[in-house]
PDB file of C-alpha atoms in Angstrom:
ATOM      1  CA  MET A  18     120.600 119.043  86.323  1.00 51.00           C
ATOM      2  CA  GLY A  19     119.485 117.362  83.090  1.00 53.00           C
ATOM      3  CA  LYS A  20     115.993 116.473  81.924  1.00 55.00           C
ATOM      4  CA  ILE A  21     116.556 112.772  82.635  1.00 52.00           C
ATOM      5  CA  GLU A  22     117.581 113.449  86.243  1.00 54.00           C
ATOM      6  CA  LYS A  23     114.588 115.757  86.756  1.00 60.00           C
ATOM      7  CA  ARG A  24     112.265 113.102  85.361  1.00 61.00           C
ATOM      8  CA  LYS A  25     113.730 110.523  87.732  1.00 60.00           C
ATOM      9  CA  VAL A  26     113.215 112.768  90.743  1.00 61.00           C
ATOM     10  CA  TRP A  27     109.616 113.594  89.797  1.00 65.00           C
ATOM     11  CA  MET A  28     108.786 109.946  89.102  1.00 63.00           C
ATOM     12  CA  ALA A  29     110.259 108.985  92.476  1.00 63.00           C
ATOM     13  CA  LEU A  30     108.193 111.636  94.246  1.00 66.00           C
ATOM     14  CA  ILE A  31     105.066 110.337  92.503  1.00 70.00           C
ATOM     15  CA  MET A  32     105.770 106.642  93.132  1.00 71.00           C
ATOM     16  CA  VAL A  33     106.997 106.717  96.724  1.00 72.00           C
ATOM     17  CA  PRO A  34     103.864 107.965  98.585  1.00 77.00           C
ATOM     18  CA  PRO A  35     101.446 105.277  97.242  1.00 80.00           C
ATOM     19  CA  ILE A  36     103.928 102.487  97.995  1.00 80.00           C
ATOM     20  CA  VAL A  37     104.594 103.818 101.494  1.00 79.00           C
ATOM     21  CA  LEU A  38     100.865 104.160 102.206  1.00 84.00           C
ATOM     22  CA  LEU A  39     100.174 100.642 100.933  1.00 84.00           C
ATOM     23  CA  ILE A  40     102.812  99.193 103.247  1.00 85.00           C
ATOM     24  CA  ALA A  41     101.771 101.387 106.181  1.00 82.00           C
ATOM     25  CA  LEU A  42      98.046 100.726 105.949  1.00 82.00           C
ATOM     26  CA  GLY A  43      97.787  97.429 104.088  1.00 79.00           C
ATOM     27  CA  PRO A  44      97.436  93.978 105.680  1.00 82.00           C
ATOM     28  CA  PHE A  45     100.418  91.853 106.654  1.00 80.00           C
ATOM     29  CA  VAL A  46     100.509  89.888 103.405  1.00 86.00           C
ATOM     30  CA  VAL A  47     100.681  92.952 101.139  1.00 88.00           C
ATOM     31  CA  LEU A  48     104.376  93.560 101.721  1.00 90.00           C
ATOM     32  CA  HIS A  49     105.235  89.917 101.052  1.00 91.00           C
ATOM     33  CA  LEU A  50     103.297  89.981  97.794  1.00 92.00           C
ATOM     34  CA  MET A  51     105.061  93.189  96.776  1.00 92.00           C
ATOM     35  CA  VAL A  52     108.420  91.527  97.450  1.00 94.00           C
ATOM     36  CA  LEU A  53     107.447  88.500  95.361  1.00 95.00           C
ATOM     37  CA  LEU A  54     106.273  90.710  92.501  1.00 94.00           C
ATOM     38  CA  ALA A  55     109.479  92.737  92.586  1.00 94.00           C
ATOM     39  CA  THR A  56     111.478  89.498  92.745  1.00 96.00           C
ATOM     40  CA  PHE A  57     109.731  88.123  89.658  1.00 96.00           C
ATOM     41  CA  PHE A  58     110.332  91.228  87.533  1.00 94.00           C
ATOM     42  CA  GLY A  59     113.858  91.657  88.900  1.00 94.00           C
ATOM     43  CA  LEU A  60     114.816  88.069  88.070  1.00 95.00           C
ATOM     44  CA  ARG A  61     113.267  88.295  84.614  1.00 93.00           C
ATOM     45  CA  GLU A  62     115.292  91.408  83.840  1.00 92.00           C
ATOM     46  CA  TYR A  63     118.437  89.893  85.336  1.00 93.00           C
ATOM     47  CA  TYR A  64     118.317  86.774  83.170  1.00 93.00           C
ATOM     48  CA  ASN A  65     117.526  88.847  80.097  1.00 90.00           C
ATOM     49  CA  LEU A  66     120.714  90.786  80.891  1.00 89.00           C
ATOM     50  CA  VAL A  67     123.135  87.974  81.657  1.00 88.00           C
ATOM     51  CA  LEU A  68     121.661  85.084  79.637  1.00 86.00           C
ATOM     52  CA  PRO A  69     120.081  86.844  76.638  1.00 84.00           C
ATOM     53  CA  HIS A  70     120.667  83.957  74.226  1.00 82.00           C
ATOM     54  CA  SER A  71     119.914  81.091  76.582  1.00 83.00           C
ATOM     55  CA  LYS A  72     116.952  78.747  76.236  1.00 85.00           C
ATOM     56  CA  TRP A  73     113.694  79.942  77.782  1.00 87.00           C
ATOM     57  CA  ILE A  74     113.675  76.943  80.147  1.00 92.00           C
ATOM     58  CA  GLU A  75     116.980  78.064  81.674  1.00 90.00           C
ATOM     59  CA  ARG A  76     115.622  81.522  82.448  1.00 92.00           C
ATOM     60  CA  ALA A  77     112.274  80.124  83.631  1.00 94.00           C
ATOM     61  CA  VAL A  78     113.948  77.708  86.051  1.00 95.00           C
ATOM     62  CA  GLY A  79     116.111  80.506  87.484  1.00 95.00           C
ATOM     63  CA  ILE A  80     113.062  82.728  88.004  1.00 96.00           C
ATOM     64  CA  GLY A  81     111.085  79.856  89.524  1.00 96.00           C
ATOM     65  CA  LEU A  82     113.836  78.860  91.960  1.00 96.00           C
ATOM     66  CA  GLY A  83     114.341  82.493  93.010  1.00 96.00           C
ATOM     67  CA  LEU A  84     110.624  82.911  93.693  1.00 96.00           C
ATOM     68  CA  ILE A  85     110.420  79.668  95.671  1.00 95.00           C
ATOM     69  CA  LEU A  86     113.395  80.766  97.774  1.00 94.00           C
ATOM     70  CA  SER A  87     111.698  84.107  98.468  1.00 94.00           C
ATOM     71  CA  ILE A  88     108.467  82.329  99.456  1.00 93.00           C
ATOM     72  CA  ILE A  89     110.323  79.991 101.831  1.00 92.00           C
ATOM     73  CA  ILE A  90     112.026  82.939 103.533  1.00 90.00           C
ATOM     74  CA  SER A  91     108.847  85.049 103.691  1.00 86.00           C
ATOM     75  CA  PHE A  92     106.306  82.426 104.741  1.00 84.00           C
ATOM     76  CA  GLY A  93     108.188  79.275 105.746  1.00 74.00           C
ATOM     77  CA  ASP A  94     110.742  78.060 108.247  1.00 73.00           C
ATOM     78  CA  THR A  95     114.294  79.265 107.592  1.00 73.00           C
ATOM     79  CA  LYS A  96     115.510  75.708 108.316  1.00 77.00           C
ATOM     80  CA  GLU A  97     113.942  74.754 104.996  1.00 80.00           C
ATOM     81  CA  ILE A  98     116.485  76.918 103.189  1.00 88.00           C
ATOM     82  CA  TYR A  99     119.348  74.417 103.597  1.00 89.00           C
ATOM     83  CA  PRO A 100     117.683  71.485 101.815  1.00 91.00           C
ATOM     84  CA  PHE A 101     116.349  73.919  99.220  1.00 93.00           C
ATOM     85  CA  PHE A 102     119.892  75.018  98.355  1.00 93.00           C
ATOM     86  CA  VAL A 103     120.666  71.355  97.685  1.00 95.00           C
ATOM     87  CA  ILE A 104     117.654  71.263  95.352  1.00 95.00           C
ATOM     88  CA  VAL A 105     118.843  74.450  93.636  1.00 95.00           C
ATOM     89  CA  LEU A 106     122.296  73.047  92.915  1.00 95.00           C
ATOM     90  CA  LEU A 107     120.891  69.702  91.816  1.00 96.00           C
ATOM     91  CA  THR A 108     118.308  71.330  89.553  1.00 95.00           C
ATOM     92  CA  LEU A 109     120.827  73.654  87.898  1.00 94.00           C
ATOM     93  CA  SER A 110     123.283  70.784  87.406  1.00 94.00           C
ATOM     94  CA  VAL A 111     120.708  68.576  85.694  1.00 94.00           C
ATOM     95  CA  LEU A 112     119.224  71.490  83.727  1.00 93.00           C
ATOM     96  CA  PHE A 113     122.490  72.605  82.147  1.00 90.00           C
ATOM     97  CA  MET A 114     123.607  69.020  81.707  1.00 90.00           C
ATOM     98  CA  VAL A 115     120.588  68.536  79.465  1.00 90.00           C
ATOM     99  CA  THR A 116     120.404  71.915  77.715  1.00 86.00           C
ATOM    100  CA  SER A 117     124.089  72.754  77.137  1.00 81.00           C
ATOM    101  CA  LYS A 118     125.413  72.014  73.672  1.00 81.00           C
ATOM    102  CA  ASP A 119     128.667  73.928  74.107  1.00 78.00           C
ATOM    103  CA  LEU A 120     130.120  72.753  77.423  1.00 82.00           C
ATOM    104  CA  SER A 121     132.790  75.463  77.373  1.00 79.00           C
ATOM    105  CA  SER A 122     130.171  78.003  78.492  1.00 81.00           C
ATOM    106  CA  THR A 123     128.310  75.770  80.952  1.00 86.00           C
ATOM    107  CA  ILE A 124     130.235  76.824  84.065  1.00 89.00           C
ATOM    108  CA  SER A 125     129.692  80.541  83.432  1.00 89.00           C
ATOM    109  CA  LYS A 126     125.989  80.034  82.648  1.00 90.00           C
ATOM    110  CA  MET A 127     125.452  77.985  85.818  1.00 92.00           C
ATOM    111  CA  GLY A 128     127.278  80.610  87.856  1.00 93.00           C
ATOM    112  CA  MET A 129     125.172  83.441  86.419  1.00 92.00           C
ATOM    113  CA  ALA A 130     121.976  81.482  87.022  1.00 94.00           C
ATOM    114  CA  LEU A 131     122.921  80.794  90.655  1.00 95.00           C
ATOM    115  CA  PHE A 132     124.038  84.379  91.262  1.00 95.00           C
ATOM    116  CA  GLY A 133     120.639  85.696  90.171  1.00 94.00           C
ATOM    117  CA  ILE A 134     118.795  83.365  92.547  1.00 96.00           C
ATOM    118  CA  LEU A 135     120.943  84.537  95.456  1.00 95.00           C
ATOM    119  CA  PHE A 136     121.372  88.197  94.497  1.00 95.00           C
ATOM    120  CA  ILE A 137     117.661  88.847  93.961  1.00 96.00           C
ATOM    121  CA  GLY A 138     115.603  85.930  95.288  1.00 94.00           C
ATOM    122  CA  PHE A 139     117.599  85.611  98.513  1.00 95.00           C
ATOM    123  CA  LEU A 140     118.652  89.180  99.330  1.00 96.00           C
ATOM    124  CA  LEU A 141     115.379  90.945  98.528  1.00 96.00           C
ATOM    125  CA  ALA A 142     113.506  88.491 100.783  1.00 95.00           C
ATOM    126  CA  TYR A 143     115.211  90.174 103.749  1.00 95.00           C
ATOM    127  CA  VAL A 144     112.627  92.932 103.357  1.00 95.00           C
ATOM    128  CA  SER A 145     110.020  90.289 104.279  1.00 93.00           C
ATOM    129  CA  LEU A 146     112.174  89.100 107.181  1.00 93.00           C
ATOM    130  CA  ILE A 147     112.245  92.654 108.546  1.00 94.00           C
ATOM    131  CA  ARG A 148     108.450  92.800 108.199  1.00 91.00           C
ATOM    132  CA  ASN A 149     108.191  89.605 110.255  1.00 89.00           C
ATOM    133  CA  MET A 150     110.095  91.170 113.169  1.00 89.00           C
ATOM    134  CA  THR A 151     108.511  92.999 116.097  1.00 86.00           C
ATOM    135  CA  ASN A 152     107.246  96.354 114.821  1.00 88.00           C
ATOM    136  CA  GLY A 153     108.346  95.147 111.397  1.00 88.00           C
ATOM    137  CA  ARG A 154     106.040  97.482 109.506  1.00 91.00           C
ATOM    138  CA  LEU A 155     107.790 100.519 110.974  1.00 93.00           C
ATOM    139  CA  TRP A 156     111.223  99.122 110.237  1.00 95.00           C
ATOM    140  CA  VAL A 157     110.342  98.342 106.621  1.00 95.00           C
ATOM    141  CA  LEU A 158     109.140 101.919 106.225  1.00 94.00           C
ATOM    142  CA  PHE A 159     112.334 103.121 107.908  1.00 95.00           C
ATOM    143  CA  LEU A 160     114.344 101.075 105.412  1.00 96.00           C
ATOM    144  CA  ILE A 161     112.423 102.277 102.358  1.00 92.00           C
ATOM    145  CA  THR A 162     112.329 105.971 103.221  1.00 91.00           C
ATOM    146  CA  THR A 163     115.974 106.057 104.315  1.00 94.00           C
ATOM    147  CA  VAL A 164     117.316 104.203 101.271  1.00 93.00           C
ATOM    148  CA  TRP A 165     115.184 106.152  98.815  1.00 88.00           C
ATOM    149  CA  ALA A 166     116.229 109.403 100.490  1.00 89.00           C
ATOM    150  CA  GLY A 167     119.831 108.330  99.942  1.00 88.00           C
ATOM    151  CA  ASP A 168     119.191 107.555  96.268  1.00 85.00           C
ATOM    152  CA  ILE A 169     117.450 110.865  95.606  1.00 85.00           C
ATOM    153  CA  SER A 170     120.090 112.834  97.539  1.00 86.00           C
ATOM    154  CA  ALA A 171     122.886 111.094  95.633  1.00 84.00           C
ATOM    155  CA  LEU A 172     121.212 112.022  92.341  1.00 81.00           C
ATOM    156  CA  LEU A 173     120.609 115.663  93.309  1.00 82.00           C
ATOM    157  CA  ILE A 174     123.985 116.327  94.932  1.00 81.00           C
ATOM    158  CA  GLY A 175     125.838 114.448  92.214  1.00 77.00           C
ATOM    159  CA  SER A 176     124.017 116.388  89.477  1.00 74.00           C
ATOM    160  CA  PHE A 177     124.644 119.821  90.988  1.00 75.00           C
ATOM    161  CA  PHE A 178     127.990 119.428  92.754  1.00 74.00           C
ATOM    162  CA  GLY A 179     129.556 116.223  91.424  1.00 63.00           C
ATOM    163  CA  ARG A 180     133.152 116.778  90.318  1.00 73.00           C
ATOM    164  CA  HIS A 181     135.145 113.725  91.376  1.00 72.00           C
ATOM    165  CA  LYS A 182     134.329 110.405  89.719  1.00 81.00           C
ATOM    166  CA  LEU A 183     133.805 107.645  92.258  1.00 72.00           C
ATOM    167  CA  TYR A 184     134.325 104.537  90.118  1.00 74.00           C
ATOM    168  CA  PRO A 185     134.054 105.415  86.388  1.00 73.00           C
ATOM    169  CA  LYS A 186     134.939 101.876  85.318  1.00 77.00           C
ATOM    170  CA  ILE A 187     131.516 100.742  86.538  1.00 76.00           C
ATOM    171  CA  SER A 188     129.394 103.904  86.744  1.00 75.00           C
ATOM    172  CA  PRO A 189     130.801 106.958  84.904  1.00 70.00           C
ATOM    173  CA  LYS A 190     128.196 109.385  86.296  1.00 76.00           C
ATOM    174  CA  LYS A 191     128.514 108.527  89.994  1.00 78.00           C
ATOM    175  CA  THR A 192     130.686 110.880  92.026  1.00 80.00           C
ATOM    176  CA  SER A 193     132.219 111.062  95.470  1.00 83.00           C
ATOM    177  CA  GLU A 194     130.013 114.077  96.172  1.00 84.00           C
ATOM    178  CA  GLY A 195     126.965 111.983  95.269  1.00 82.00           C
ATOM    179  CA  LEU A 196     128.009 109.299  97.755  1.00 86.00           C
ATOM    180  CA  VAL A 197     128.387 111.889 100.500  1.00 87.00           C
ATOM    181  CA  GLY A 198     124.983 113.256  99.533  1.00 86.00           C
ATOM    182  CA  ALA A 199     123.467 109.776  99.790  1.00 89.00           C
ATOM    183  CA  ILE A 200     124.805 109.326 103.313  1.00 92.00           C
ATOM    184  CA  VAL A 201     123.773 112.809 104.472  1.00 93.00           C
ATOM    185  CA  GLY A 202     120.310 112.439 102.939  1.00 92.00           C
ATOM    186  CA  SER A 203     119.887 109.041 104.574  1.00 94.00           C
ATOM    187  CA  ILE A 204     120.867 110.441 107.978  1.00 95.00           C
ATOM    188  CA  ILE A 205     118.489 113.425 107.781  1.00 95.00           C
ATOM    189  CA  VAL A 206     115.461 111.364 106.752  1.00 95.00           C
ATOM    190  CA  ALA A 207     116.275 108.539 109.184  1.00 95.00           C
ATOM    191  CA  LEU A 208     116.499 110.991 112.096  1.00 96.00           C
ATOM    192  CA  ALA A 209     113.206 112.614 111.101  1.00 95.00           C
ATOM    193  CA  PHE A 210     111.488 109.230 110.735  1.00 94.00           C
ATOM    194  CA  ALA A 211     112.815 107.994 114.078  1.00 94.00           C
ATOM    195  CA  LEU A 212     111.783 111.199 115.835  1.00 93.00           C
ATOM    196  CA  LEU A 213     108.211 110.794 114.566  1.00 92.00           C
ATOM    197  CA  PHE A 214     107.689 107.034 114.685  1.00 92.00           C
ATOM    198  CA  ILE A 215     110.526 105.289 116.595  1.00 91.00           C
ATOM    199  CA  PRO A 216     111.340 107.621 119.508  1.00 90.00           C
ATOM    200  CA  ARG A 217     113.009 104.780 121.427  1.00 90.00           C
ATOM    201  CA  LEU A 218     115.750 104.650 118.762  1.00 91.00           C
ATOM    202  CA  LYS A 219     118.682 106.658 120.108  1.00 91.00           C
ATOM    203  CA  MET A 220     120.147 109.348 117.899  1.00 93.00           C
ATOM    204  CA  GLY A 221     123.581 107.704 117.731  1.00 92.00           C
ATOM    205  CA  SER A 222     122.087 104.338 116.800  1.00 92.00           C
ATOM    206  CA  CYS A 223     119.891 105.980 114.190  1.00 94.00           C
ATOM    207  CA  ILE A 224     122.858 107.737 112.595  1.00 95.00           C
ATOM    208  CA  LEU A 225     124.858 104.492 112.481  1.00 95.00           C
ATOM    209  CA  LEU A 226     121.959 102.660 110.845  1.00 96.00           C
ATOM    210  CA  ALA A 227     121.474 105.480 108.350  1.00 96.00           C
ATOM    211  CA  ILE A 228     125.157 105.533 107.399  1.00 95.00           C
ATOM    212  CA  GLY A 229     125.093 101.785 106.878  1.00 95.00           C
ATOM    213  CA  LEU A 230     121.920 101.942 104.815  1.00 95.00           C
ATOM    214  CA  GLY A 231     123.336 104.771 102.703  1.00 93.00           C
ATOM    215  CA  ILE A 232     126.587 102.911 102.011  1.00 92.00           C
ATOM    216  CA  PHE A 233     125.063  99.478 101.410  1.00 94.00           C
ATOM    217  CA  GLY A 234     122.357 101.027  99.258  1.00 92.00           C
ATOM    218  CA  GLN A 235     125.022 102.516  96.997  1.00 89.00           C
ATOM    219  CA  LEU A 236     126.922  99.199  96.945  1.00 91.00           C
ATOM    220  CA  GLY A 237     123.802  97.479  95.680  1.00 92.00           C
ATOM    221  CA  ASP A 238     123.448 100.166  93.029  1.00 88.00           C
ATOM    222  CA  PHE A 239     127.085  99.704  91.975  1.00 89.00           C
ATOM    223  CA  THR A 240     126.686  95.941  91.755  1.00 90.00           C
ATOM    224  CA  GLU A 241     123.711  96.297  89.449  1.00 88.00           C
ATOM    225  CA  SER A 242     125.637  98.899  87.408  1.00 85.00           C
ATOM    226  CA  MET A 243     128.451  96.369  87.051  1.00 87.00           C
ATOM    227  CA  LEU A 244     125.975  93.834  85.638  1.00 86.00           C
ATOM    228  CA  LYS A 245     124.585  96.398  83.186  1.00 83.00           C
ATOM    229  CA  ARG A 246     128.074  97.466  82.069  1.00 81.00           C
ATOM    230  CA  SER A 247     128.954  93.834  81.524  1.00 79.00           C
ATOM    231  CA  ALA A 248     125.820  93.405  79.405  1.00 76.00           C
ATOM    232  CA  GLN A 249     126.475  96.797  77.723  1.00 72.00           C
ATOM    233  CA  VAL A 250     123.037  98.227  78.460  1.00 71.00           C
ATOM    234  CA  LYS A 251     121.984 101.461  80.180  1.00 66.00           C
ATOM    235  CA  ASP A 252     118.914 100.191  82.057  1.00 59.00           C
ATOM    236  CA  SER A 253     117.875  96.734  83.207  1.00 60.00           C
ATOM    237  CA  GLY A 254     114.492  97.179  81.506  1.00 57.00           C
ATOM    238  CA  THR A 255     111.735  99.623  80.583  1.00 57.00           C
ATOM    239  CA  LEU A 256     109.105  98.705  83.167  1.00 60.00           C
ATOM    240  CA  ILE A 257     109.094 102.067  84.966  1.00 60.00           C
ATOM    241  CA  PRO A 258     109.074 105.259  82.834  1.00 55.00           C
ATOM    242  CA  GLY A 259     112.169 107.342  83.488  1.00 54.00           C
ATOM    243  CA  HIS A 260     113.598 104.789  85.912  1.00 57.00           C
ATOM    244  CA  GLY A 261     114.364 101.794  83.728  1.00 68.00           C
ATOM    245  CA  GLY A 262     113.449  98.361  85.012  1.00 79.00           C
ATOM    246  CA  MET A 263     112.490  96.824  88.332  1.00 86.00           C
ATOM    247  CA  LEU A 264     116.079  95.826  89.015  1.00 88.00           C
ATOM    248  CA  ASP A 265     117.069  99.486  88.703  1.00 84.00           C
ATOM    249  CA  ARG A 266     114.627 100.278  91.537  1.00 86.00           C
ATOM    250  CA  ILE A 267     115.332  97.421  93.944  1.00 90.00           C
ATOM    251  CA  ASP A 268     119.124  97.288  93.651  1.00 90.00           C
ATOM    252  CA  SER A 269     119.611  99.661  96.601  1.00 91.00           C
ATOM    253  CA  PHE A 270     117.720  97.291  98.912  1.00 95.00           C
ATOM    254  CA  LEU A 271     119.613  94.101  98.060  1.00 95.00           C
ATOM    255  CA  PHE A 272     122.445  94.723 100.541  1.00 96.00           C
ATOM    256  CA  SER A 273     120.819  97.360 102.748  1.00 96.00           C
ATOM    257  CA  ALA A 274     117.904  95.101 103.787  1.00 96.00           C
ATOM    258  CA  PRO A 275     120.189  92.327 105.155  1.00 96.00           C
ATOM    259  CA  PHE A 276     122.283  95.011 106.874  1.00 96.00           C
ATOM    260  CA  LEU A 277     119.242  96.422 108.683  1.00 96.00           C
ATOM    261  CA  HIS A 278     117.879  92.952 109.536  1.00 96.00           C
ATOM    262  CA  TYR A 279     121.098  91.750 111.173  1.00 95.00           C
ATOM    263  CA  SER A 280     121.753  95.107 112.827  1.00 95.00           C
ATOM    264  CA  LEU A 281     118.359  94.930 114.523  1.00 93.00           C
ATOM    265  CA  LEU A 282     118.743  91.253 115.326  1.00 89.00           C
ATOM    266  CA  TYR A 283     122.185  91.436 116.940  1.00 85.00           C
ATOM    267  CA  PHE A 284     123.028  95.038 117.852  1.00 85.00           C
ATOM    268  CA  PHE A 285     119.829  97.014 118.383  1.00 77.00           C
ATOM    269  CA  LYS A 286     117.449  94.489 119.944  1.00 71.00           C
ATOM    270  CA  GLU A 287     116.289  97.040 122.475  1.00 64.00           C
ATOM    271  CA  THR A 288     114.707  99.136 119.730  1.00 71.00           C
ATOM    272  CA  LEU A 289     112.409  96.348 118.502  1.00 64.00           C
TER     273      LEU A 289
END
C-alpha cells in the first residue's frame, strides 16, 4: 500500500466522523446546505474540467442552473422541475447562441454544460430527497457510511490484493478485487448500521441495499474517472488534501443516492 493510498485512508478517517456528527445532530437545514455547498464546488470543478477554455459566463450559468435545480428539489415542489428544465434548455440555447464564435463546437459545449447540471445538480440533490423522507436522517447516514465503507474497502483490498484490472481504459488502478472489496465492505457496515439504528430493516433487504449502493457507488466513481481521463487530469481539483477535489469525494453518491431513494420509495416502504 503506497503513501498516497495511506494518506487517503487517514484523511477519510479524519473527515468522516465530523460530517456524520453534523448530519446526525444538526438541524434539518444543515444537510441541505451541505448538499448545496458540495454541488457548488462539484460544478465548479466539473466545468473547469470539461470547459477549461470557455467564457466565464458559460461556466457561471451552468453552476447557477445546477444550484437552482438542487434548491428546487431540496426545498420546493418537484412539479416545478418540469418547467425549470424548459428554462434550462432555453437559457443554454440563448447563451451559446450569443457566446459561440465557432459554431462547430457549440453542440458539444451545450451537451457538456447540460450534463453537468444533471450529473451533479440533479443527482446529488437526491441526498436531500432522502433526508426529506420519514426517518430521513437515519437513511442519509446509512447511505453515507455504507458508500464510504465501500470506497475505503475498495481502496484497501485493491491496494493489497488487486491483480486483475477492472477497466484500465478508464481507471488503470481499479481492480476486480477492489470492486468485490467495495461490495463486501458495504455489506458489513450496512448490516452493523442497521443492527444498531434500523432494526426493522430485514437482513436480506439490508444486504440487497448494500450491494446496490456498493455497485452504484463504484459506477459513479468510474463515470467521474471517465471525465478526468477525457480531460487528461488525475484529480478534479485540489480542495481536499490527499483526496483531490469535491467531485472526487461526491462521485460515489451521484448514482447511489437515487438508487437508495427509489428503493425505499417503491420496494422497502415498510422500513421507513
